[in-house]
Structure formats: C-alpha cells, structure tokens
Amino acid sequence: MKITFRLNGKTETVQAAPTRSLLDWLREERGLTGTKEGCNEGDCGACTVMVSDAEGRAQALNACILFLPQLEGKSVRTVEGLEGPDGALHPVQQALIDHHGSQCGFCTPGFAMSMATAHLNGQTDFNDRLAGNLCRCTGYAPIVKAAESAASAPVPDWIREGPAPRPEGHSPDAGAEAEVALPTSSDALATWYAAHPDATLVAGATDVGLWVTKGLRELPEMAFLTGCTDLAQITETDTEIRIGAMVTMSDLRPVMARHHPSLAELLRRFASAQVRAAATVGGNIANGSPIGDTPPALIALGANLHLRHGDSRRTIPLEEFFIAYGKQDRAPGEFVEAVSIPRQPDNLHCYKLSKRFDQDISALCGCFNIACEDGRVRNARIAFGGMAATPKRARHVEAALLGQEWTPQTVDRAAHAFTHDFSPISDMRASADYRLETAANMLRRCLAETQGTATNVLEVRP
C-alpha cells in the first residue's frame, strides 16, 4: 500500500507491505542506522523516534512496533535529523556530551530522541519520560542531568514540523473490497470491518506489533485505525465520561487525574512513555488480556462498553465483555467504539504489583471503589487483574463488606472471601498463594488510605 509521510523534513511516498516496521524500513531502505534494534518489542527504547501528527503534536514512539501505515500524514524525525541544517547540535545532544551521558552509544540515540521530544513539549518529568529507555553502561544519573541541563534551552526552529503534504489524488481510505484499509472515520471502519470480519484491527500496535516481530504471524487482512480521529475523543457530561476506543493512555491520564487520581497514577506506570503514547483504551480492552491494567479500574467504576457492527450498536457492562480466557462477547465484524464511566464521587484506589515499579506487567492489579456512609460500607465494587483468566470482580468480598463497619475487623473477615472469588495460578510472576495474600493486603491498604494512613511505597520516612 502507498503511504505518505515526512521523514527528517522531507516528504516520503512509500509503497510498503502493511506489516513492515518503521525500524526495518529506516535501517534497510534508507540507511538510517542510528535508530537501533534492541529488544524489537517496545521495551528497551533503542529504536525511539519522534512522530508528530497533523496538528504538530509530537510523541516519542518505538519504531520497532510501529507499522508504516500508521505514519500516514505524519512527520517522523530520527536521531540523524536532530541536528540543524548547518550541523548545529540539538541542545540535548550537546548536553549528553557535556554531562558524559554516553558510553557504548547503543542506547544513546533512543535517549536523545526521548529527551528531544520532552524538550519540544516542555516536559520535565524526566524519570517518567526516560523510563522506557534502558542503559547498562553509563547509568541514568548523567543522562538525567543532561536532560535537566537542556530543559531551559530554546527549541530549535528545525524541530517543529507540520503534517506531510499528500500527493494530488492520494487518499489513504480504502473501499470495502480492499484487504488492507486505512479508514478515516468510524463509519468507514464499520463498513469495511463488516465486510472483513476476520481481519485484524490495528490501533497502537503495542500488542499486534509483537505478533509480527516475535510471533512472525502473517496478517492478510488489516485495518489501521490511526485515521479514525472521531474514535480518539473524550466527552465529559454531567452523567458520564465517554472515552473513545482510540484514546491513548497518555491522553487519558490527565483527564483521570481530575476525576480519579488513583487511576491516573496507575496509568503513569502503564509500560513506558513511548508505549502510552501509542496504546489505546480500546485495544487494552479488546485484546481481553487477564492482566491488562485498565479493565480492573474501569470495572470497579461501573463502566459500560459500547460496541458497533455496521450501523448497529449495543452497550453492555464492561465486566460482561470478558467471558473466558481469550474469549470476549464480541461478534465477528464488531468492534469496540467507546467505554463510558458514570460520573461519581472519587472513591477509587488502584494498586499494581509488579517485579519492577516502572514498565512491567502486573503480577496482579487490584482496584477498589468503596463508598461509606456513617462509618459503614454503603457500596463496594472491587475488581482484579492477574487473579483469574479474565479481569474479574470480587463479589464475595464485596458482599462481606456491604453494610458492615469500615474497620480492620471487617476487612480481616472479608479478606477470607477472596478464596471464594479467585483461584489464581502460579506462574513466573507470582505464586497462587502470594496472589491471594497480596490481594487481601491490598484491601487492608485501601482501608488504611481511606483512614489517612500514608501508604506510598515510594516514600521513605524515618
């Protein structure tokens, strides 16, 4: 298929296989080998590039799991394009030199691209911005110092880019007969997907990308949803917050920070900045993973899922979407259109347990939405990931809490009910006994937090 985008300031029109990654194309077709292949699964950040959309909004993304069709109409900048036309170094490049932020140099281009994107966007939360870039030589202190040093420097004029101009007559959309489509609206998607019900829908490709790079899967029918901007909207009303399926984790986080800060903090730990900028809410739900981070929180909030097939739509409680491992309540040709959260007072507490704090998969994730009145539990919705074959509510625990005093004694009694709700497995992340014990401790932590006890595991106090 034919794709048009801008690369380091120059327009490219490429005839490419739909599953060709940007990383492979840069290195093999353009000789731009500064972008490195490390893990080839979006974990190490060695392949980080800067991608700007039609509005000029820049994001750091992993080129290894970014398919070329996802770049239609966008602008890409690699480490070779960081310097100015006259050879002047970008401020972050000079800062890396000044602060000795590079040794072997393999990871340095990815760090430079993450730093340059943060510099362009005025982002100074460097521990978060750089959590998706791994270094095993220099250590992070001089790299973070370089980022801090460059933060006050002006953004170079050559870094700001607009959308790629499209050749006359070029349209990324495709008719219902095409095997690969780039729909530009949810209506176009609905028509195409109804005609190709066995096709793969690609949103951010943070999951599907690994099907190709690690699983070596052939995907004969695909639709890339990047152009469906109507699915990337968040609408707030007096009764609900409606989140389109193409809303990314990075765009969802500031909205949740206003309404449910604990969910926003959970999203901060969702993979890395590069992955959060690509991963979508709809994709995190539709893939049905039992350890996806957003479903437990959304289920605890009583979210509804909005599905579409052609011109038909239906709405179901999100918890009913997950039937069994690898099986969801979704008909062929039906796709996730949005998820909506009822407006409510914030009583949500989310806890993620993983071997690493940053950029790791949950061993378990527990979300507690507990409302009390006059010292008694008036309402309780508790949901977990990593405790069953699907994201699942702890209904026995909820029942043991309802109407009871919100006290340590009540919580200790209710904690015994976790064995009635879950029969977790033992795997490389945690044993079954550990998961059950930790789930009970998360409930105790929720009680402690609601009663004003500091429980932040990152704070060290004498």
Coordinates of C-alpha atoms in Angstrom, one line a residue:
M1 CA 0.0 0.0 0.0
K2 CA 1.1 3.6 -0.6
I3 CA 1.9 5.7 2.4
T4 CA 3.0 9.4 2.5
F5 CA 4.7 10.9 5.5
R6 CA 7.6 13.3 6.2
L7 CA 11.0 12.0 7.3
N8 CA 13.5 14.4 8.8
G9 CA 11.9 17.3 7.0
K10 CA 11.5 15.6 3.6
T11 CA 8.3 14.1 2.2
E12 CA 8.4 10.3 1.5
T13 CA 5.8 8.4 -0.5
V14 CA 6.4 4.7 0.1
Q15 CA 4.9 1.5 -1.4
A16 CA 5.2 -0.8 1.6
A17 CA 4.0 -4.1 3.0
P18 CA 1.5 -3.3 5.7
T19 CA 3.4 -5.1 8.4
R20 CA 6.8 -3.5 7.6
S21 CA 8.0 -1.8 10.7
L22 CA 9.4 1.7 10.6
L23 CA 12.6 0.4 12.2
D24 CA 13.3 -2.1 9.5
W25 CA 12.4 0.4 6.8
L26 CA 14.7 3.1 8.2
R27 CA 17.7 0.8 8.5
E28 CA 17.3 -1.3 5.4
E29 CA 15.8 1.1 2.9
R30 CA 17.1 4.5 4.0
G31 CA 20.4 3.5 5.7
L32 CA 19.4 5.4 8.8
T33 CA 21.1 3.1 11.3
G34 CA 21.2 5.5 14.2
T35 CA 17.8 4.0 15.2
K36 CA 18.8 0.8 16.9
E37 CA 17.2 -2.6 17.2
G38 CA 17.4 -3.8 20.8
C39 CA 14.5 -5.9 22.1
N40 CA 12.3 -5.5 19.0
E41 CA 9.2 -5.5 21.3
G42 CA 9.0 -1.9 22.6
D43 CA 10.8 -2.4 25.9
C44 CA 14.3 -1.0 25.6
G45 CA 13.7 2.3 23.7
A46 CA 16.8 2.0 21.5
C47 CA 14.6 2.5 18.5
T48 CA 12.8 5.6 19.8
V49 CA 11.8 8.2 17.2
M50 CA 9.8 11.4 17.3
V51 CA 6.5 11.3 15.5
S52 CA 4.3 14.4 15.0
D53 CA 0.7 14.3 13.9
A54 CA -1.2 16.7 11.6
E55 CA -1.7 19.2 14.5
G56 CA 2.1 19.2 15.1
R57 CA 1.8 17.3 18.4
A58 CA 5.0 15.3 18.9
Q59 CA 5.3 11.9 20.7
A60 CA 8.2 9.6 21.3
L61 CA 7.4 6.2 19.9
N62 CA 9.1 2.8 19.5
A63 CA 9.9 2.3 15.8
C64 CA 10.2 -1.4 16.2
I65 CA 6.5 -1.9 16.7
L66 CA 5.3 0.9 14.6
F67 CA 3.9 -0.2 11.2
L68 CA 4.5 2.1 8.2
P69 CA 0.7 2.6 7.5
Q70 CA 0.4 4.1 11.0
L71 CA 2.5 7.0 9.7
E72 CA 0.2 8.2 7.0
G73 CA 0.1 12.0 7.0
K74 CA 2.6 12.3 9.9
S75 CA 6.1 13.5 10.4
V76 CA 9.0 11.3 11.7
R77 CA 12.3 12.5 13.0
T78 CA 15.2 10.2 13.7
V79 CA 18.4 10.8 15.5
E80 CA 20.0 11.7 12.2
G81 CA 17.5 14.6 11.9
L82 CA 18.2 16.1 15.3
E83 CA 21.0 18.4 14.2
G84 CA 20.2 21.6 12.3
P85 CA 20.7 22.2 8.6
D86 CA 24.1 23.8 9.4
G87 CA 25.2 21.0 11.5
A88 CA 24.4 22.6 14.8
L89 CA 23.7 20.1 17.6
H90 CA 20.3 19.9 19.3
P91 CA 20.5 21.1 22.9
V92 CA 20.0 17.5 24.2
Q93 CA 22.8 16.2 22.0
Q94 CA 25.2 18.9 23.4
A95 CA 24.1 18.2 26.9
L96 CA 24.7 14.5 26.6
I97 CA 28.3 15.3 25.5
D98 CA 28.8 17.9 28.3
H99 CA 27.5 15.5 31.0
H100 CA 29.1 12.4 29.8
G101 CA 25.8 10.7 29.2
S102 CA 27.0 8.1 26.7
Q103 CA 29.4 5.2 26.8
C104 CA 28.9 2.4 24.3
G105 CA 26.4 4.6 22.5
F106 CA 23.9 1.9 21.5
C107 CA 21.1 3.3 23.7
T108 CA 22.1 6.9 23.2
P109 CA 20.1 7.7 20.0
G110 CA 16.9 6.5 21.7
F111 CA 17.6 8.6 24.8
A112 CA 18.3 11.6 22.7
M113 CA 15.0 11.2 20.8
S114 CA 13.0 10.8 24.1
M115 CA 14.8 13.8 25.5
A116 CA 14.3 15.9 22.4
T117 CA 10.6 15.1 22.3
A118 CA 10.2 16.0 26.0
H119 CA 12.2 19.2 25.3
L120 CA 9.9 20.1 22.5
N121 CA 6.8 19.5 24.6
G122 CA 8.2 21.3 27.7
Q123 CA 8.0 18.1 29.8
T124 CA 10.4 17.9 32.7
D125 CA 9.3 14.8 34.5
F126 CA 12.4 13.1 33.2
N127 CA 12.2 9.9 35.4
D128 CA 8.9 9.1 33.6
R129 CA 10.0 10.4 30.2
L130 CA 13.1 8.2 30.2
A131 CA 11.7 5.1 32.0
G132 CA 11.2 3.4 28.6
N133 CA 14.9 3.8 27.6
L134 CA 17.4 1.3 29.0
C135 CA 21.1 1.9 29.6
R136 CA 23.5 -0.6 31.0
C137 CA 26.8 1.4 30.7
T138 CA 26.7 4.9 32.0
G139 CA 23.8 4.7 34.4
Y140 CA 21.0 7.2 34.5
A141 CA 22.4 10.0 36.6
P142 CA 24.4 11.7 33.9
I143 CA 21.6 11.2 31.4
V144 CA 19.0 12.8 33.7
K145 CA 21.5 15.6 34.4
A146 CA 21.8 16.2 30.7
A147 CA 18.0 16.3 30.3
E148 CA 17.8 18.8 33.1
S149 CA 20.6 20.9 31.7
A150 CA 18.9 21.1 28.3
A151 CA 15.5 21.9 29.6
S152 CA 15.9 25.7 29.6
A153 CA 17.4 25.9 26.1
P154 CA 15.1 27.2 23.3
V155 CA 13.5 24.7 21.0
P156 CA 15.4 24.7 17.6
D157 CA 13.3 26.0 14.7
W158 CA 14.1 23.0 12.6
I159 CA 12.4 20.6 15.1
R160 CA 8.9 22.0 14.7
E161 CA 7.1 20.3 11.8
G162 CA 3.7 20.3 10.2
P163 CA 1.8 17.4 8.5
A164 CA 3.2 15.7 5.4
P165 CA 1.6 17.1 2.2
R166 CA -0.4 14.5 0.3
P167 CA 0.2 14.0 -3.4
E168 CA -2.7 15.0 -5.6
G169 CA -5.4 12.4 -5.7
H170 CA -3.8 10.4 -2.9
S171 CA -6.3 9.1 -0.3
P172 CA -5.5 6.7 2.5
D173 CA -9.0 5.4 2.8
A174 CA -10.0 2.1 1.1
G175 CA -13.2 0.6 -0.2
A176 CA -14.9 -2.4 1.3
E177 CA -13.1 -4.7 -1.2
A178 CA -9.6 -3.8 -0.1
E179 CA -7.7 -6.4 2.1
V180 CA -5.8 -3.6 3.9
A181 CA -7.6 -0.4 4.9
L182 CA -6.8 3.0 6.4
P183 CA -10.3 4.2 7.3
T184 CA -10.6 7.9 8.1
S185 CA -13.7 7.6 10.3
S186 CA -15.5 5.1 12.4
D187 CA -18.3 4.9 9.8
A188 CA -15.7 3.8 7.2
L189 CA -14.3 1.3 9.6
A190 CA -17.7 -0.1 10.4
T191 CA -18.4 -0.7 6.7
W192 CA -15.0 -2.2 5.9
Y193 CA -14.9 -4.4 9.1
A194 CA -18.4 -5.8 8.4
A195 CA -17.1 -7.0 5.0
H196 CA -13.9 -8.4 6.5
P197 CA -15.0 -9.8 9.9
D198 CA -11.8 -11.9 10.3
A199 CA -9.4 -9.0 9.8
T200 CA -7.0 -7.6 12.4
L201 CA -7.7 -4.1 13.7
V202 CA -4.5 -2.2 14.5
A203 CA -4.8 0.7 16.9
G204 CA -1.5 1.4 18.6
A205 CA 0.2 -1.9 17.6
T206 CA 1.8 -2.2 21.0
D207 CA 0.3 -5.7 21.1
V208 CA -0.2 -6.6 17.5
G209 CA 3.4 -5.4 16.7
L210 CA 4.7 -8.3 18.8
W211 CA 2.6 -10.8 16.8
V212 CA 4.7 -9.8 13.9
T213 CA 8.2 -9.2 15.4
K214 CA 8.1 -12.1 17.8
G215 CA 5.4 -14.4 16.6
L216 CA 6.2 -14.0 12.9
R217 CA 2.5 -14.0 12.1
E218 CA 1.0 -13.3 8.7
L219 CA -1.9 -10.8 8.8
P220 CA -3.5 -10.9 5.4
E221 CA -6.4 -8.6 6.3
M222 CA -5.8 -5.5 8.4
A223 CA -7.3 -2.1 9.1
F224 CA -5.1 0.6 10.6
L225 CA -7.3 2.9 12.8
T226 CA -4.9 5.9 13.1
G227 CA -7.1 8.0 10.8
C228 CA -10.3 7.4 12.9
T229 CA -9.9 10.6 14.8
D230 CA -13.6 10.5 15.8
L231 CA -12.7 7.5 18.0
A232 CA -10.0 9.4 19.8
Q233 CA -12.3 11.8 21.6
I234 CA -13.1 12.1 25.3
T235 CA -16.5 13.6 26.1
E236 CA -17.5 14.7 29.6
T237 CA -21.1 15.3 30.5
D238 CA -23.0 15.6 33.8
T239 CA -23.6 11.9 33.8
E240 CA -20.6 10.2 32.2
I241 CA -17.1 10.3 30.8
R242 CA -17.1 8.7 27.4
I243 CA -13.7 7.6 26.2
G244 CA -13.3 6.7 22.5
A245 CA -11.6 3.5 21.7
M246 CA -8.6 5.2 20.1
V247 CA -7.9 7.4 23.1
T248 CA -4.3 6.7 24.1
M249 CA -3.1 6.1 27.6
S250 CA -1.1 9.3 27.6
D251 CA -4.3 11.3 26.6
L252 CA -6.5 9.5 29.1
R253 CA -4.2 10.2 32.1
P254 CA -4.7 14.0 32.5
V255 CA -8.5 13.5 32.4
M256 CA -8.4 10.8 35.0
A257 CA -6.1 13.0 37.1
R258 CA -9.1 15.4 37.5
H259 CA -11.7 12.7 38.3
H260 CA -9.9 9.6 39.6
P261 CA -6.3 10.4 40.5
S262 CA -5.5 6.8 41.6
L263 CA -6.3 5.6 38.1
A264 CA -4.1 8.4 36.7
E265 CA -1.3 7.1 38.9
L266 CA -1.9 3.6 37.6
L267 CA -1.6 4.9 34.1
R268 CA 1.7 6.5 34.9
R269 CA 3.0 3.0 35.4
F270 CA 1.5 1.7 32.2
A271 CA 4.5 0.5 30.3
S272 CA 6.6 3.5 29.2
A273 CA 6.0 6.9 27.7
Q274 CA 6.6 5.5 24.2
V275 CA 4.0 2.8 24.7
R276 CA 1.5 5.1 26.5
A277 CA 1.6 7.4 23.5
A278 CA 0.5 4.6 21.2
A279 CA -1.5 2.1 23.3
T280 CA -5.3 2.7 23.2
V281 CA -8.0 2.2 25.7
G282 CA -10.0 0.2 23.1
G283 CA -7.0 -2.1 22.4
N284 CA -6.3 -2.7 26.1
I285 CA -9.9 -3.9 26.5
A286 CA -10.5 -5.7 23.2
N287 CA -7.4 -7.9 23.5
G288 CA -9.0 -9.5 26.5
S289 CA -5.8 -9.9 28.5
P290 CA -6.3 -11.1 32.1
I291 CA -3.5 -8.7 33.2
G292 CA -4.5 -5.6 31.2
D293 CA -4.2 -2.6 33.6
T294 CA -7.3 -0.5 32.7
P295 CA -10.1 -3.1 32.9
P296 CA -10.0 -3.6 36.7
A297 CA -10.2 0.1 37.3
L298 CA -12.9 0.6 34.7
I299 CA -14.9 -2.4 36.1
A300 CA -14.6 -1.0 39.6
L301 CA -16.0 2.3 38.3
G302 CA -19.0 0.5 36.8
A303 CA -18.0 1.3 33.2
N304 CA -20.1 0.4 30.2
L305 CA -18.7 -0.8 26.9
H306 CA -20.1 0.4 23.6
L307 CA -19.8 -2.0 20.6
R308 CA -20.6 -1.4 17.0
H309 CA -21.2 -3.7 14.0
G310 CA -22.1 -1.9 10.8
D311 CA -24.9 0.5 11.7
S312 CA -25.9 -1.5 14.8
R313 CA -24.7 -0.6 18.3
R314 CA -25.1 -2.1 21.7
T315 CA -24.0 -1.3 25.2
I316 CA -23.0 -3.8 27.9
P317 CA -21.4 -3.6 31.3
L318 CA -17.7 -3.9 30.8
E319 CA -17.4 -6.8 33.2
E320 CA -19.7 -8.9 31.0
F321 CA -17.4 -8.5 28.0
F322 CA -14.8 -10.9 29.3
I323 CA -16.2 -14.4 29.1
A324 CA -13.2 -16.7 29.4
Y325 CA -9.5 -16.6 28.6
G326 CA -9.1 -15.4 25.0
K327 CA -12.9 -15.2 24.6
Q328 CA -14.9 -12.0 24.7
D329 CA -18.6 -11.1 24.0
R330 CA -17.8 -9.6 20.5
A331 CA -19.3 -10.9 17.3
P332 CA -17.2 -11.1 14.1
G333 CA -17.1 -7.7 12.5
E334 CA -18.0 -6.0 15.7
F335 CA -15.5 -3.5 17.3
V336 CA -15.1 -1.5 20.5
E337 CA -16.3 2.0 19.8
A338 CA -16.0 3.5 23.3
V339 CA -16.2 2.9 27.0
S340 CA -18.1 5.2 29.4
I341 CA -17.6 5.8 33.1
P342 CA -20.6 7.0 35.2
R343 CA -19.8 10.4 36.9
Q344 CA -19.4 9.7 40.6
P345 CA -17.6 10.9 43.7
D346 CA -14.0 9.6 43.7
N347 CA -13.6 6.6 46.0
L348 CA -11.2 4.7 43.7
H349 CA -8.0 3.2 44.9
C350 CA -5.8 1.2 42.4
Y351 CA -2.8 -0.9 43.3
K352 CA -0.4 -2.5 40.8
L353 CA 2.1 -5.2 41.9
S354 CA 5.0 -6.0 39.6
K355 CA 8.6 -7.0 39.9
R356 CA 9.7 -3.6 38.6
F357 CA 7.9 -0.4 39.5
D358 CA 8.3 1.0 36.0
Q359 CA 7.5 -0.6 32.7
D360 CA 6.4 -4.0 33.9
I361 CA 3.5 -6.4 33.5
S362 CA 1.2 -6.8 36.6
A363 CA 1.5 -9.8 38.8
L364 CA -1.8 -8.6 40.0
C365 CA -3.7 -5.3 39.9
G366 CA -6.5 -4.5 42.4
C367 CA -9.0 -1.7 42.1
F368 CA -11.3 -0.8 45.0
N369 CA -14.3 1.6 44.7
I370 CA -15.7 1.6 48.2
A371 CA -18.2 4.3 49.4
C372 CA -19.0 4.6 53.1
E373 CA -21.8 6.4 55.0
D374 CA -21.8 7.0 58.7
G375 CA -18.9 4.6 59.1
R376 CA -20.5 1.7 57.2
V377 CA -19.8 0.4 53.7
R378 CA -22.7 1.6 51.5
N379 CA -21.3 0.4 48.1
A380 CA -18.4 -1.7 47.1
R381 CA -17.1 -2.6 43.7
I382 CA -13.7 -4.5 43.7
A383 CA -12.0 -5.8 40.5
F384 CA -8.7 -7.6 39.9
G385 CA -6.5 -8.4 37.0
G386 CA -4.0 -11.3 37.3
M387 CA -6.2 -13.3 39.6
A388 CA -8.3 -15.2 37.1
A389 CA -8.5 -16.0 33.4
T390 CA -10.2 -12.6 32.8
P391 CA -10.5 -9.3 34.7
K392 CA -13.0 -10.2 37.4
R393 CA -15.0 -8.7 40.3
A394 CA -14.5 -9.9 43.8
R395 CA -18.2 -10.3 44.5
H396 CA -17.9 -12.4 47.7
V397 CA -15.6 -9.9 49.2
E398 CA -18.0 -7.1 48.2
A399 CA -20.9 -8.9 49.8
A400 CA -18.9 -9.4 53.0
L401 CA -18.2 -5.7 53.2
L402 CA -21.7 -4.3 52.4
G403 CA -23.5 -2.8 55.4
Q404 CA -20.6 -3.5 57.7
E405 CA -18.5 -1.0 59.7
W406 CA -15.4 0.0 57.7
T407 CA -12.9 -1.2 60.2
P408 CA -9.9 -3.5 60.4
Q409 CA -12.0 -6.3 61.9
T410 CA -14.5 -6.1 59.0
V411 CA -11.7 -6.1 56.4
D412 CA -10.0 -9.1 58.0
R413 CA -13.2 -11.1 57.9
A414 CA -13.9 -10.1 54.3
A415 CA -10.4 -11.0 53.2
H416 CA -11.2 -14.6 53.7
A417 CA -13.7 -14.4 50.9
F418 CA -11.0 -13.9 48.3
T419 CA -10.6 -17.7 48.1
H420 CA -14.3 -17.9 47.0
D421 CA -13.8 -15.3 44.3
F422 CA -10.5 -16.4 42.8
S423 CA -8.4 -19.5 42.2
P424 CA -5.3 -17.9 40.8
I425 CA -2.5 -19.8 39.1
S426 CA 1.2 -19.9 39.9
D427 CA 3.5 -18.6 37.1
M428 CA 6.7 -16.7 36.6
R429 CA 5.3 -13.5 38.1
A430 CA 3.8 -14.8 41.3
S431 CA 2.5 -17.9 43.1
A432 CA -1.2 -18.5 43.7
D433 CA -0.7 -18.2 47.5
Y434 CA 1.2 -15.0 47.1
R435 CA -1.5 -13.5 44.8
L436 CA -4.3 -14.3 47.3
E437 CA -2.3 -13.0 50.3
T438 CA -1.4 -9.8 48.4
A439 CA -5.0 -9.2 47.3
A440 CA -6.1 -9.3 50.9
N441 CA -3.3 -6.9 51.8
M442 CA -4.4 -4.5 49.1
L443 CA -7.8 -4.4 50.7
R444 CA -6.1 -3.6 54.0
R445 CA -4.1 -0.9 52.3
C446 CA -7.3 0.6 50.9
L447 CA -8.7 0.8 54.4
A448 CA -5.6 2.4 55.7
E449 CA -5.5 5.0 52.9
T450 CA -9.2 6.0 53.5
Q451 CA -8.4 6.5 57.1
G452 CA -5.5 8.8 56.4
T453 CA -2.5 6.5 56.8
A454 CA 0.3 7.1 54.4
T455 CA 0.9 4.0 52.3
N456 CA 3.0 5.3 49.4
V457 CA 5.7 2.6 48.9
L458 CA 8.0 5.1 47.2
E459 CA 8.2 7.4 50.2
V460 CA 11.0 6.7 52.8
R461 CA 10.4 8.1 56.2
P462 CA 12.5 7.9 59.4

